[in-house]
Short mmCIF file of C-alpha atoms and ligand atoms in Angstrom, two decimals:
data_model
loop_
_atom_site.label_atom_id
_atom_site.label_comp_id
_atom_site.label_asym_id
_atom_site.label_seq_id
_atom_site.Cartn_x
_atom_site.Cartn_y
_atom_site.Cartn_z
CA MET A 1 -56.30 -30.85 64.40
CA GLN A 2 -59.72 -31.40 62.77
CA GLN A 3 -61.28 -34.81 63.28
CA ASP A 4 -61.81 -36.59 59.94
CA SER A 5 -61.87 -33.41 57.91
CA PRO A 6 -61.40 -34.09 54.17
CA TYR A 7 -57.67 -33.82 54.65
CA PHE A 8 -57.20 -35.68 57.96
CA LEU A 9 -58.37 -39.16 58.89
CA SER A 10 -58.17 -40.28 62.53
CA LEU A 11 -56.03 -43.35 63.24
CA TYR A 12 -56.55 -45.30 66.46
CA SER A 13 -54.96 -47.86 68.76
CA ALA A 14 -56.34 -51.40 68.98
CA ALA A 15 -57.63 -50.65 72.47
CA ALA A 16 -59.57 -47.64 71.17
CA VAL A 17 -61.11 -49.72 68.37
CA ARG A 18 -62.04 -52.45 70.83
CA ALA A 19 -63.73 -49.75 72.92
CA MET A 20 -65.65 -48.69 69.80
CA ASP A 21 -66.70 -52.32 69.24
CA SER A 22 -68.00 -52.58 72.82
CA ASN A 23 -69.62 -49.14 72.54
CA ALA A 24 -71.44 -50.25 69.41
CA ILE A 25 -72.56 -53.50 71.05
CA ASP A 26 -73.38 -52.27 74.58
CA ASN A 27 -74.62 -48.71 73.98
CA ILE A 28 -75.89 -48.64 70.42
CA GLY A 29 -77.25 -52.19 70.56
CA ILE A 30 -75.65 -53.55 67.39
CA SER A 31 -74.84 -57.17 68.25
CA GLY A 32 -71.33 -58.55 67.88
CA SER A 33 -72.64 -61.23 65.52
CA LEU A 34 -74.24 -58.60 63.28
CA LEU A 35 -70.96 -56.65 63.24
CA MET A 36 -69.15 -59.85 62.32
CA LYS A 37 -71.61 -60.57 59.49
CA ARG A 38 -71.11 -57.03 58.17
CA ALA A 39 -67.35 -57.40 58.49
CA GLY A 40 -67.36 -60.65 56.53
CA ARG A 41 -69.59 -59.13 53.89
CA ALA A 42 -67.33 -56.06 53.58
CA VAL A 43 -64.33 -58.31 52.95
CA PHE A 44 -66.21 -60.43 50.42
CA GLU A 45 -67.51 -57.40 48.54
CA GLN A 46 -64.02 -55.90 48.33
CA LEU A 47 -62.70 -59.28 47.16
CA GLN A 48 -65.27 -59.29 44.32
CA VAL A 49 -64.43 -55.73 43.33
CA ARG A 50 -60.72 -56.47 43.09
CA TRP A 51 -60.91 -59.98 41.61
CA PRO A 52 -64.29 -60.16 39.81
CA ASP A 53 -63.41 -63.44 38.10
CA CYS A 54 -62.49 -65.16 41.35
CA LYS A 55 -64.08 -68.63 41.51
CA GLU A 56 -62.32 -69.95 44.62
CA ILE A 57 -61.12 -68.69 47.96
CA THR A 58 -58.98 -70.18 50.71
CA VAL A 59 -59.69 -68.60 54.10
CA TYR A 60 -57.09 -68.87 56.88
CA CYS A 61 -59.06 -68.70 60.15
CA GLY A 62 -57.68 -68.11 63.64
CA GLY A 63 -59.43 -68.82 66.90
CA GLY A 64 -60.88 -65.40 67.76
CA ASN A 65 -63.36 -62.99 66.24
CA ASN A 66 -61.00 -62.21 63.37
CA GLY A 67 -61.34 -65.89 62.50
CA GLY A 68 -65.09 -65.44 62.83
CA ASP A 69 -64.96 -62.77 60.15
CA GLY A 70 -63.22 -65.32 57.93
CA TYR A 71 -65.95 -67.95 58.40
CA VAL A 72 -68.53 -65.35 57.34
CA VAL A 73 -66.50 -64.56 54.19
CA ALA A 74 -66.37 -68.29 53.38
CA ALA A 75 -70.12 -68.74 53.97
CA ILE A 76 -71.04 -65.82 51.70
CA ALA A 77 -68.64 -67.06 49.02
CA ALA A 78 -70.25 -70.53 49.13
CA GLN A 79 -73.73 -68.93 48.90
CA ARG A 80 -72.54 -67.11 45.76
CA GLY A 81 -71.31 -70.36 44.19
CA LEU A 82 -67.57 -69.98 44.73
CA ARG A 83 -65.51 -72.87 46.01
CA ALA A 84 -64.71 -71.86 49.60
CA ARG A 85 -62.30 -73.70 51.89
CA VAL A 86 -61.43 -72.76 55.44
CA ALA A 87 -57.93 -73.73 56.56
CA TRP A 88 -58.31 -73.49 60.31
CA LEU A 89 -55.49 -72.82 62.76
CA VAL A 90 -57.70 -73.41 65.80
CA ALA A 91 -60.12 -76.35 65.68
CA PRO A 92 -63.66 -75.19 64.80
CA ASP A 93 -65.11 -76.97 67.84
CA GLU A 94 -62.91 -74.86 70.12
CA LEU A 95 -64.48 -71.62 68.84
CA LYS A 96 -66.77 -69.64 71.12
CA GLY A 97 -69.45 -66.99 70.93
CA ASP A 98 -69.88 -65.07 67.68
CA ALA A 99 -66.97 -66.86 66.02
CA ARG A 100 -68.58 -70.23 66.71
CA ALA A 101 -71.90 -69.05 65.27
CA ALA A 102 -70.07 -67.83 62.18
CA MET A 103 -68.33 -71.19 61.83
CA GLU A 104 -71.71 -72.99 62.01
CA PHE A 105 -73.07 -70.59 59.36
CA ALA A 106 -70.16 -71.58 57.10
CA ARG A 107 -70.70 -75.29 57.78
CA GLN A 108 -74.40 -74.97 56.86
CA GLU A 109 -73.42 -73.30 53.58
CA GLY A 110 -71.27 -76.28 52.64
CA VAL A 111 -67.88 -74.67 53.20
CA GLU A 112 -65.05 -77.23 53.26
CA PHE A 113 -63.03 -77.19 56.50
CA LEU A 114 -59.50 -78.60 56.84
CA PRO A 115 -56.66 -78.15 59.30
CA ARG A 116 -54.20 -75.63 57.89
CA THR A 117 -51.43 -78.19 58.46
CA GLN A 118 -53.06 -80.35 55.78
CA LEU A 119 -53.42 -77.53 53.28
CA ASP A 120 -50.76 -78.03 50.64
CA ASP A 121 -52.59 -76.40 47.74
CA PRO A 122 -53.86 -72.94 48.69
CA ALA A 123 -55.81 -71.68 45.66
CA GLY A 124 -57.80 -68.73 44.38
CA VAL A 125 -57.78 -65.58 46.51
CA LEU A 126 -56.38 -66.05 50.01
CA VAL A 127 -58.29 -64.43 52.87
CA ASP A 128 -56.26 -63.66 55.99
CA ALA A 129 -58.57 -64.04 58.99
CA MET A 130 -56.00 -65.41 61.43
CA LEU A 131 -55.36 -62.47 63.73
CA GLY A 132 -56.75 -58.98 64.12
CA THR A 133 -56.61 -56.53 67.01
CA GLY A 134 -56.24 -59.36 69.50
CA PHE A 135 -52.73 -60.19 68.32
CA SER A 136 -49.87 -59.60 70.73
CA GLY A 137 -46.30 -60.76 71.20
CA GLU A 138 -44.61 -63.25 68.87
CA LEU A 139 -46.58 -65.26 66.32
CA ARG A 140 -47.08 -68.81 67.61
CA ALA A 141 -45.40 -71.42 65.38
CA GLU A 142 -48.51 -72.57 63.47
CA PHE A 143 -49.44 -68.95 62.77
CA ALA A 144 -45.91 -68.13 61.61
CA ALA A 145 -45.93 -71.14 59.28
CA SER A 146 -49.31 -70.06 57.89
CA VAL A 147 -48.09 -66.50 57.30
CA GLN A 148 -45.10 -67.89 55.44
CA GLN A 149 -47.33 -70.12 53.33
CA VAL A 150 -49.55 -67.17 52.41
CA ASN A 151 -46.58 -64.94 51.58
CA SER A 152 -44.85 -67.57 49.44
CA SER A 153 -48.01 -68.62 47.56
CA GLY A 154 -47.80 -65.96 44.88
CA LEU A 155 -51.61 -65.70 45.17
CA PRO A 156 -53.69 -62.56 45.75
CA VAL A 157 -54.27 -61.83 49.44
CA ILE A 158 -56.96 -59.82 51.21
CA ALA A 159 -56.67 -59.26 54.97
CA ALA A 160 -59.58 -58.95 57.39
CA ASP A 161 -59.14 -55.89 59.64
CA ILE A 162 -55.33 -56.04 59.82
CA PRO A 163 -52.69 -58.26 58.17
CA SER A 164 -51.94 -61.04 60.66
CA GLY A 165 -48.69 -60.40 62.50
CA VAL A 166 -48.91 -56.61 62.33
CA GLU A 167 -49.09 -54.79 65.65
CA ALA A 168 -52.12 -52.52 65.33
CA ASP A 169 -50.67 -49.58 67.31
CA THR A 170 -47.13 -49.34 65.97
CA GLY A 171 -47.03 -51.15 62.62
CA HIS A 172 -44.20 -53.32 64.00
CA ALA A 173 -44.29 -56.52 61.96
CA PRO A 174 -41.20 -58.77 62.01
CA LEU A 175 -43.28 -61.45 60.28
CA ALA A 176 -46.70 -60.64 58.86
CA VAL A 177 -49.03 -61.33 55.96
CA ARG A 178 -48.27 -59.13 52.96
CA ALA A 179 -51.73 -58.25 51.65
CA ASP A 180 -52.80 -56.67 48.37
CA CYS A 181 -55.68 -55.13 50.24
CA THR A 182 -56.76 -54.77 53.87
CA VAL A 183 -60.39 -54.12 54.78
CA THR A 184 -60.29 -52.52 58.23
CA PHE A 185 -63.36 -52.04 60.39
CA ILE A 186 -64.98 -49.45 62.66
CA GLY A 187 -61.74 -47.52 63.35
CA ARG A 188 -58.56 -47.12 61.24
CA LYS A 189 -55.58 -48.69 63.08
CA ALA A 190 -52.46 -46.50 63.13
CA GLY A 191 -50.19 -49.50 62.49
CA LEU A 192 -51.64 -49.91 58.99
CA TYR A 193 -50.25 -46.55 57.90
CA THR A 194 -46.57 -46.57 58.78
CA GLY A 195 -43.50 -48.79 58.91
CA ALA A 196 -43.63 -52.50 58.13
CA GLY A 197 -47.35 -52.60 58.93
CA GLY A 198 -47.99 -49.96 56.30
CA ALA A 199 -46.07 -51.96 53.72
CA CYS A 200 -47.99 -55.16 54.61
CA ALA A 201 -51.44 -53.58 54.41
CA GLY A 202 -51.50 -52.91 50.66
CA GLU A 203 -54.48 -50.79 49.69
CA ILE A 204 -56.48 -49.93 52.81
CA VAL A 205 -60.27 -49.94 52.57
CA PHE A 206 -62.14 -48.65 55.62
CA ASP A 207 -65.65 -49.88 56.46
CA ASP A 208 -67.48 -48.47 59.49
CA LEU A 209 -69.83 -51.54 59.53
CA GLY A 210 -72.73 -49.13 59.79
CA VAL A 211 -71.62 -48.05 63.26
CA PRO A 212 -72.40 -44.36 63.95
CA ALA A 213 -69.46 -41.95 64.42
CA GLU A 214 -70.57 -41.34 68.03
CA VAL A 215 -68.86 -44.61 69.07
CA ARG A 216 -65.57 -42.79 68.46
CA GLU A 217 -66.47 -39.88 70.76
CA GLY A 218 -63.98 -39.28 73.54
CA LEU A 219 -61.45 -41.68 72.03
CA GLU A 220 -58.11 -39.96 71.30
CA PRO A 221 -56.59 -40.89 67.92
CA LEU A 222 -52.92 -41.95 67.99
CA ALA A 223 -52.35 -39.98 64.77
CA HIS A 224 -54.06 -38.62 61.68
CA GLN A 225 -53.42 -39.56 58.09
CA TYR A 226 -52.91 -36.51 55.90
CA GLY A 227 -55.12 -37.08 52.87
CA GLY A 228 -52.93 -35.09 50.48
CA GLY A 229 -52.85 -31.81 48.57
CA VAL A 230 -50.79 -28.68 48.81
CA HIS A 231 -52.53 -25.49 49.89
CA LEU A 232 -50.84 -22.27 48.89
CA ALA A 233 -52.70 -18.97 48.49
CA PRO A 234 -53.49 -18.01 44.89
CA ARG A 235 -51.06 -15.42 43.43
CA PRO A 236 -52.38 -11.89 42.79
CA ALA A 237 -51.73 -10.35 39.38
CA ASP A 238 -49.31 -7.85 40.87
CA ALA A 239 -47.32 -10.50 42.75
CA HIS A 240 -43.60 -9.87 43.15
CA LYS A 241 -40.87 -12.24 44.32
CA ASN A 242 -40.56 -10.73 47.81
CA LEU A 243 -44.04 -12.08 48.52
CA TYR A 244 -42.71 -15.61 48.25
CA GLY A 245 -39.79 -15.47 50.62
CA THR A 246 -36.11 -16.24 50.44
CA VAL A 247 -34.61 -19.64 51.15
CA LEU A 248 -30.99 -19.94 52.21
CA VAL A 249 -29.61 -23.44 51.75
CA VAL A 250 -26.42 -24.14 53.71
CA GLY A 251 -24.51 -27.24 52.69
CA GLY A 252 -22.25 -28.85 50.15
CA ASP A 253 -18.91 -29.53 51.80
CA SER A 254 -16.13 -30.66 49.47
CA GLY A 255 -17.33 -33.67 47.51
CA TYR A 256 -20.98 -33.19 48.43
CA GLY A 257 -21.92 -30.17 46.34
CA GLY A 258 -24.72 -31.94 44.49
CA ALA A 259 -26.88 -32.49 47.58
CA ALA A 260 -26.97 -28.79 48.35
CA MET A 261 -27.70 -27.93 44.71
CA ILE A 262 -30.65 -30.35 44.63
CA ALA A 263 -32.10 -28.80 47.79
CA ALA A 264 -31.67 -25.29 46.40
CA GLU A 265 -33.28 -26.16 43.07
CA ALA A 266 -36.12 -27.93 44.87
CA SER A 267 -36.89 -24.77 46.84
CA ALA A 268 -36.95 -22.81 43.58
CA ARG A 269 -39.19 -25.38 41.89
CA THR A 270 -41.53 -25.25 44.89
CA GLY A 271 -42.09 -21.56 44.27
CA ALA A 272 -39.83 -19.69 46.70
CA GLY A 273 -39.27 -16.08 45.59
CA LEU A 274 -35.49 -16.18 45.95
CA VAL A 275 -33.06 -18.99 46.71
CA ARG A 276 -29.51 -18.52 47.90
CA LEU A 277 -27.00 -21.35 48.40
CA ALA A 278 -24.08 -20.99 50.82
CA THR A 279 -21.63 -23.72 49.89
CA ARG A 280 -17.96 -24.46 49.41
CA PRO A 281 -16.49 -22.05 46.76
CA GLU A 282 -15.64 -24.95 44.40
CA HIS A 283 -19.36 -25.65 43.92
CA VAL A 284 -20.41 -22.12 42.95
CA ASN A 285 -19.77 -22.42 39.20
CA ALA A 286 -21.44 -25.80 38.91
CA THR A 287 -24.49 -24.42 40.66
CA LEU A 288 -24.68 -21.38 38.37
CA ALA A 289 -24.25 -23.65 35.36
CA ARG A 290 -27.09 -25.92 36.41
CA VAL A 291 -29.55 -23.45 37.89
CA PRO A 292 -28.51 -19.81 37.37
CA GLU A 293 -31.66 -18.68 39.22
CA VAL A 294 -30.03 -19.83 42.50
CA MET A 295 -27.66 -17.23 43.99
CA ALA A 296 -24.63 -19.31 44.92
CA SER A 297 -22.12 -17.90 47.44
CA GLY A 298 -18.84 -19.60 48.35
CA VAL A 299 -18.23 -19.59 52.11
CA VAL A 300 -15.20 -21.07 53.88
CA SER A 301 -15.96 -20.13 57.48
CA GLY A 302 -18.77 -19.41 59.91
CA GLN A 303 -17.63 -15.79 59.81
CA GLU A 304 -18.32 -15.60 56.09
CA LEU A 305 -21.72 -17.22 56.56
CA GLU A 306 -22.84 -14.74 59.23
CA PRO A 307 -23.90 -11.87 56.89
CA LEU A 308 -26.00 -14.24 54.81
CA LEU A 309 -28.10 -15.24 57.84
CA GLU A 310 -30.02 -11.99 58.19
CA ALA A 311 -32.00 -11.91 54.96
CA PRO A 312 -33.63 -15.35 54.51
CA SER A 313 -37.18 -16.17 55.56
CA VAL A 314 -36.11 -19.78 56.04
CA ILE A 315 -32.79 -21.64 56.23
CA ALA A 316 -32.37 -25.23 54.99
CA LEU A 317 -29.34 -26.71 56.66
CA GLY A 318 -27.67 -30.03 56.13
CA PRO A 319 -27.69 -31.32 52.54
CA GLY A 320 -24.11 -32.40 51.86
CA LEU A 321 -22.98 -30.55 54.99
CA GLY A 322 -20.56 -33.30 56.04
CA GLN A 323 -19.43 -33.70 59.64
CA ARG A 324 -16.06 -31.96 59.40
CA PRO A 325 -15.18 -28.62 61.06
CA TRP A 326 -16.63 -26.66 58.12
CA GLY A 327 -20.03 -28.29 58.58
CA GLU A 328 -19.87 -27.84 62.34
CA GLN A 329 -19.15 -24.11 61.91
CA MET A 330 -22.07 -23.73 59.51
CA LEU A 331 -24.43 -25.47 61.91
CA ALA A 332 -23.19 -23.52 64.93
CA ARG A 333 -23.97 -20.23 63.18
CA ALA A 334 -27.08 -21.05 61.20
CA GLY A 335 -28.59 -22.94 64.14
CA ARG A 336 -28.86 -19.68 66.06
CA ALA A 337 -30.18 -17.57 63.20
CA GLN A 338 -33.48 -15.71 63.52
CA ALA A 339 -35.13 -17.46 60.59
CA PRO A 340 -36.95 -20.77 60.99
CA LEU A 341 -34.90 -23.80 59.95
CA VAL A 342 -35.20 -27.11 58.14
CA VAL A 343 -32.47 -29.34 59.58
CA ASP A 344 -31.51 -32.49 57.69
CA ALA A 345 -28.83 -35.06 56.97
CA ASP A 346 -25.39 -34.31 58.45
CA ALA A 347 -26.69 -31.33 60.38
CA LEU A 348 -28.71 -33.90 62.33
CA ASN A 349 -25.69 -36.15 62.75
CA ILE A 350 -23.66 -33.21 64.11
CA LEU A 351 -26.55 -32.37 66.44
CA ALA A 352 -26.55 -36.01 67.60
CA GLY A 353 -22.86 -35.65 68.43
CA GLY A 354 -23.84 -33.13 71.09
CA ARG A 355 -20.90 -30.77 70.52
CA VAL A 356 -22.80 -28.18 68.48
CA LEU A 357 -26.07 -26.53 69.59
CA ALA A 358 -26.15 -28.88 72.59
CA GLY A 359 -29.51 -28.69 74.32
CA VAL A 360 -30.94 -26.19 71.83
CA ARG A 361 -34.71 -26.52 71.34
CA ARG A 362 -36.63 -24.40 68.85
CA ASP A 363 -40.36 -24.24 68.11
CA ASP A 364 -39.66 -23.02 64.59
CA TRP A 365 -37.45 -25.76 63.22
CA VAL A 366 -38.31 -28.91 61.26
CA LEU A 367 -35.96 -31.84 61.78
CA THR A 368 -36.15 -34.43 59.00
CA PRO A 369 -34.27 -37.59 60.10
CA HIS A 370 -34.34 -40.92 58.37
CA PRO A 371 -34.45 -43.87 60.84
CA GLY A 372 -30.63 -44.03 61.13
CA GLU A 373 -30.32 -40.34 61.95
CA ALA A 374 -33.25 -40.64 64.35
CA ALA A 375 -31.49 -43.51 66.10
CA ARG A 376 -28.34 -41.42 66.55
CA LEU A 377 -30.38 -38.48 67.88
CA LEU A 378 -32.13 -40.75 70.42
CA GLY A 379 -29.08 -42.89 71.20
CA CYS A 380 -30.80 -46.15 70.18
CA SER A 381 -30.75 -48.55 67.22
CA SER A 382 -32.56 -48.13 63.90
CA ALA A 383 -34.41 -51.36 64.73
CA GLU A 384 -35.84 -49.71 67.86
CA ILE A 385 -36.96 -46.76 65.72
CA GLY A 386 -38.72 -49.17 63.35
CA ARG A 387 -40.32 -50.94 66.30
CA ASP A 388 -42.40 -47.88 67.13
CA ARG A 389 -42.12 -45.07 64.59
CA LEU A 390 -44.83 -42.94 66.18
CA GLY A 391 -43.20 -43.27 69.59
CA ALA A 392 -39.77 -42.43 68.17
CA ALA A 393 -41.01 -39.31 66.37
CA LYS A 394 -42.83 -38.15 69.52
CA ALA A 395 -39.70 -38.74 71.63
CA LEU A 396 -37.63 -36.66 69.21
CA GLN A 397 -40.24 -33.90 69.25
CA GLU A 398 -40.16 -33.82 73.05
CA LYS A 399 -36.36 -33.68 73.00
CA PHE A 400 -35.92 -30.98 70.33
CA SER A 401 -39.35 -29.26 70.21
CA GLY A 402 -40.47 -27.94 66.79
CA VAL A 403 -41.66 -30.45 64.17
CA VAL A 404 -40.01 -33.83 63.58
CA LEU A 405 -40.52 -35.58 60.24
CA LEU A 406 -39.41 -39.23 60.47
CA LYS A 407 -38.79 -40.54 56.97
CA GLY A 408 -39.59 -44.07 55.85
CA TYR A 409 -42.71 -45.92 54.75
CA GLY A 410 -45.58 -43.83 56.05
CA THR A 411 -43.74 -40.61 56.93
CA VAL A 412 -44.51 -39.61 60.53
CA ILE A 413 -44.70 -35.91 61.40
CA ALA A 414 -44.69 -35.30 65.17
CA HIS A 415 -45.57 -31.88 66.63
CA LYS A 416 -46.56 -30.63 70.05
CA ARG A 417 -50.23 -31.47 69.55
CA GLY A 418 -49.86 -34.93 68.00
CA CYS A 419 -48.76 -36.85 64.92
CA GLU A 420 -49.64 -36.81 61.22
CA ILE A 421 -48.84 -39.62 58.81
CA VAL A 422 -48.28 -39.18 55.09
CA ARG A 423 -48.61 -42.40 53.11
CA ALA A 424 -47.23 -41.49 49.66
CA GLY A 425 -44.15 -42.50 47.67
CA ASN A 426 -42.58 -45.77 46.64
CA PRO A 427 -39.36 -47.81 46.80
CA GLY A 428 -37.99 -45.85 43.83
CA MET A 429 -37.22 -43.12 46.36
CA ALA A 430 -34.50 -45.22 47.96
CA SER A 431 -31.74 -43.34 46.18
CA GLY A 432 -29.28 -40.56 47.02
CA GLY A 433 -30.63 -37.05 46.77
CA MET A 434 -34.27 -37.77 47.58
CA GLY A 435 -33.83 -36.45 51.12
CA ASP A 436 -32.18 -33.28 49.83
CA LEU A 437 -35.14 -32.79 47.52
CA LEU A 438 -37.60 -33.06 50.43
CA THR A 439 -35.59 -30.56 52.47
CA GLY A 440 -35.77 -28.06 49.61
CA ILE A 441 -39.50 -28.60 49.12
CA ILE A 442 -40.29 -28.04 52.81
CA ALA A 443 -38.11 -24.90 52.91
CA GLY A 444 -39.77 -23.63 49.72
CA LEU A 445 -43.23 -24.06 51.25
CA MET A 446 -42.20 -22.31 54.49
CA ALA A 447 -40.78 -19.43 52.41
CA GLN A 448 -44.26 -19.02 50.91
CA GLY A 449 -45.89 -18.71 54.27
CA LEU A 450 -46.81 -22.22 55.39
CA SER A 451 -46.05 -23.01 59.04
CA PRO A 452 -43.28 -25.54 59.77
CA LEU A 453 -45.98 -28.16 60.44
CA GLU A 454 -48.02 -27.44 57.30
CA ALA A 455 -44.83 -27.36 55.21
CA ALA A 456 -43.74 -30.70 56.68
CA TYR A 457 -46.86 -32.71 55.91
CA GLN A 458 -47.71 -30.96 52.66
CA GLY A 459 -44.05 -31.18 51.59
CA ALA A 460 -43.93 -34.89 52.41
CA TRP A 461 -47.04 -35.39 50.31
CA VAL A 462 -45.67 -33.38 47.34
CA HIS A 463 -42.44 -35.39 47.55
CA GLY A 464 -44.23 -38.76 47.60
CA GLU A 465 -46.76 -37.76 44.97
CA ALA A 466 -43.99 -36.59 42.62
CA ALA A 467 -42.20 -39.92 43.09
CA ASP A 468 -45.43 -41.83 42.44
CA ARG A 469 -46.00 -39.95 39.19
CA VAL A 470 -42.41 -40.53 38.01
CA ALA A 471 -42.62 -44.21 39.08
CA ALA A 472 -45.24 -44.66 36.35
CA GLN A 473 -42.20 -44.99 34.03
CA GLY A 474 -40.63 -47.52 36.42
CA MET A 475 -39.12 -47.23 39.90
CA ARG A 476 -35.56 -48.41 39.39
CA GLY A 477 -33.11 -45.68 38.36
CA MET A 478 -35.43 -42.88 39.48
CA LEU A 479 -33.24 -39.86 40.30
CA ALA A 480 -34.09 -37.01 42.64
CA THR A 481 -33.64 -34.53 39.79
CA ASP A 482 -36.24 -36.46 37.72
CA LEU A 483 -38.78 -35.29 40.29
CA LEU A 484 -37.97 -31.56 40.02
CA PRO A 485 -40.23 -30.78 37.03
CA VAL A 486 -43.01 -32.89 38.55
CA VAL A 487 -42.79 -30.96 41.84
CA ARG A 488 -43.48 -27.85 39.80
CA GLU A 489 -46.48 -29.55 38.12
CA ILE A 490 -47.97 -30.54 41.50
CA ILE A 491 -47.37 -27.15 43.12
CA GLY A 492 -48.73 -25.53 39.94
N1 LIG B 501 -65.36 -57.38 68.80
C1 LIG B 501 -66.26 -57.19 67.83
O1 LIG B 501 -67.42 -56.93 68.02
C2 LIG B 501 -65.84 -57.27 66.43
C3 LIG B 501 -64.59 -57.81 66.13
N2 LIG B 501 -64.26 -58.01 64.85
C4 LIG B 501 -63.09 -58.77 64.52
O2 LIG B 501 -62.55 -59.33 65.70
C5 LIG B 501 -61.16 -59.04 65.79
C6 LIG B 501 -60.74 -59.00 67.22
O3 LIG B 501 -61.11 -60.28 67.72
P1 LIG B 501 -60.43 -60.89 69.02
O4 LIG B 501 -61.10 -62.17 69.26
O5 LIG B 501 -60.41 -59.87 70.08
O6 LIG B 501 -58.92 -61.14 68.61
P2 LIG B 501 -58.28 -61.82 67.34
O7 LIG B 501 -59.29 -62.64 66.61
O8 LIG B 501 -57.58 -60.76 66.62
O9 LIG B 501 -57.16 -62.77 67.98
C7 LIG B 501 -57.34 -63.28 69.23
C8 LIG B 501 -56.96 -64.72 69.12
O10 LIG B 501 -55.63 -64.82 68.63
C9 LIG B 501 -54.80 -65.47 69.58
N3 LIG B 501 -53.49 -64.80 69.58
C10 LIG B 501 -53.14 -63.63 70.17
N4 LIG B 501 -51.81 -63.37 69.99
C11 LIG B 501 -51.33 -64.43 69.27
C12 LIG B 501 -50.05 -64.74 68.77
N5 LIG B 501 -48.97 -63.93 69.01
N6 LIG B 501 -49.88 -65.88 68.05
C13 LIG B 501 -50.96 -66.68 67.84
N7 LIG B 501 -52.22 -66.47 68.30
C14 LIG B 501 -52.39 -65.33 69.01
C15 LIG B 501 -55.54 -65.35 70.89
O11 LIG B 501 -55.23 -66.46 71.67
C16 LIG B 501 -56.99 -65.37 70.45
O12 LIG B 501 -57.42 -66.68 70.21
C17 LIG B 501 -61.00 -57.78 65.05
O13 LIG B 501 -59.68 -57.61 64.57
C18 LIG B 501 -62.00 -57.92 63.92
O14 LIG B 501 -61.43 -58.65 62.86
C19 LIG B 501 -65.27 -57.75 63.84
O15 LIG B 501 -64.76 -57.64 62.61
C20 LIG B 501 -66.03 -56.51 64.17
C21 LIG B 501 -66.77 -56.75 65.43
K1 K B 502 -56.21 -60.66 59.75
#
């Protein structure tokens, strides 16, 4: 995968970023105190951009270099005439090295210092400089109380480097500052882009602190963020539908016909040449009534499905499949078909049961579990999946091969060479049918020639982007079918 190409940004572990810091200090000769000054200035400048009328800041400072960044922010704010208070969690006289120098800089500039335990009136913009990449384990009591005070203040919050309480590598954050904006330095931390950490970070602003890219040489990213866009070849004037593949959607057991219809329509709206739906006979008329362009076939057994498995260029399996014998028969047959597969929803739950396709691994399938389905596939709890989303997606990819797309905040796409993260979408997507829509989009992109991996990350982006555009009219009550016309707009 390209390093930092326009579409991919490298995301690192805390250890890798600390190595960059030391590289910058020891090999490039940029002092730690200069880096800290630049870090503090980067936070202050972002604060002014976002809240230009801000007249007061309250800086929560920890006892390490993250705290040092906070003292620099406070000193610069005081120099610019703002009221700046530092609520310290570790006594200023206990600070060492660069952080101590930063604290003295703030003191000289007339910054007010007070113990955080005596702060009962946080005001202005809050600056979170309690913990950065040095955080580990459980938040100590005073830090937990401070995080709670920040989160319940109702005031704007900007975080230095990483919201305090977020684990930089995984995004695990049982209790962490919820920031409007995070200014992260020198290397992007993977934990800011997925899971709870991604939700706490708010808008992420990266500042390299003037450190040359060579400090990152030889340091393996944990993942890459996909920067967005869908890349399909332009269509020649004499295009015909066979150029754009055939999707077969298999799903829609009794009572779940809608899921399969949404997936089929999504593939059509994504630009597949032909879309066929193999579903329970009782859903055929409803499908034709809603989207006559989809060829709906009623199938009652695996036998009846067999002849439909030859033609498609890609098979999307799982929307509304159910976990009854009918669904198991469909999975048993389709799972061995020639065509590449997108496997979702109950097809994943049947796989997790181990009775159907036991031990099957394919390089050409895309599995698209949400955390609950991922937990069943790995035999663990959803909480453990949330604890380390990158690790969970990689474990699933090792177990099943192919591409694994783990849904949730900051979609993680694991493949044999690494992980991509797509940070698009919003809470309006927490409604039935959204997963079926994604399955159809990914299948539609594969039908048009994208690889399973390209279809997974570009499909996840299209899905999130469509939801973000529809959310402009409000998130609550957003339906999967509301996104269908917008998918078409984006794919354009
Ligand atoms: N190193 C550099 O040149 C630069 C660093 N920058 C900033 O520095 C932090 C990393 O600083 P570090 O001192 O390594 O760690 P932290 O300040 O993040 O925290 C260490 C501090 O926190 C205490 N601590 C650890 N775990 C917990 C916990 N669970 N509960 C409470 N307290 C905890 C620990 O005892 C230490 O006292 C980096 O993020 C940047 O913000 C500059 O910005 C760039 C140059
Ligand atoms: K912080």
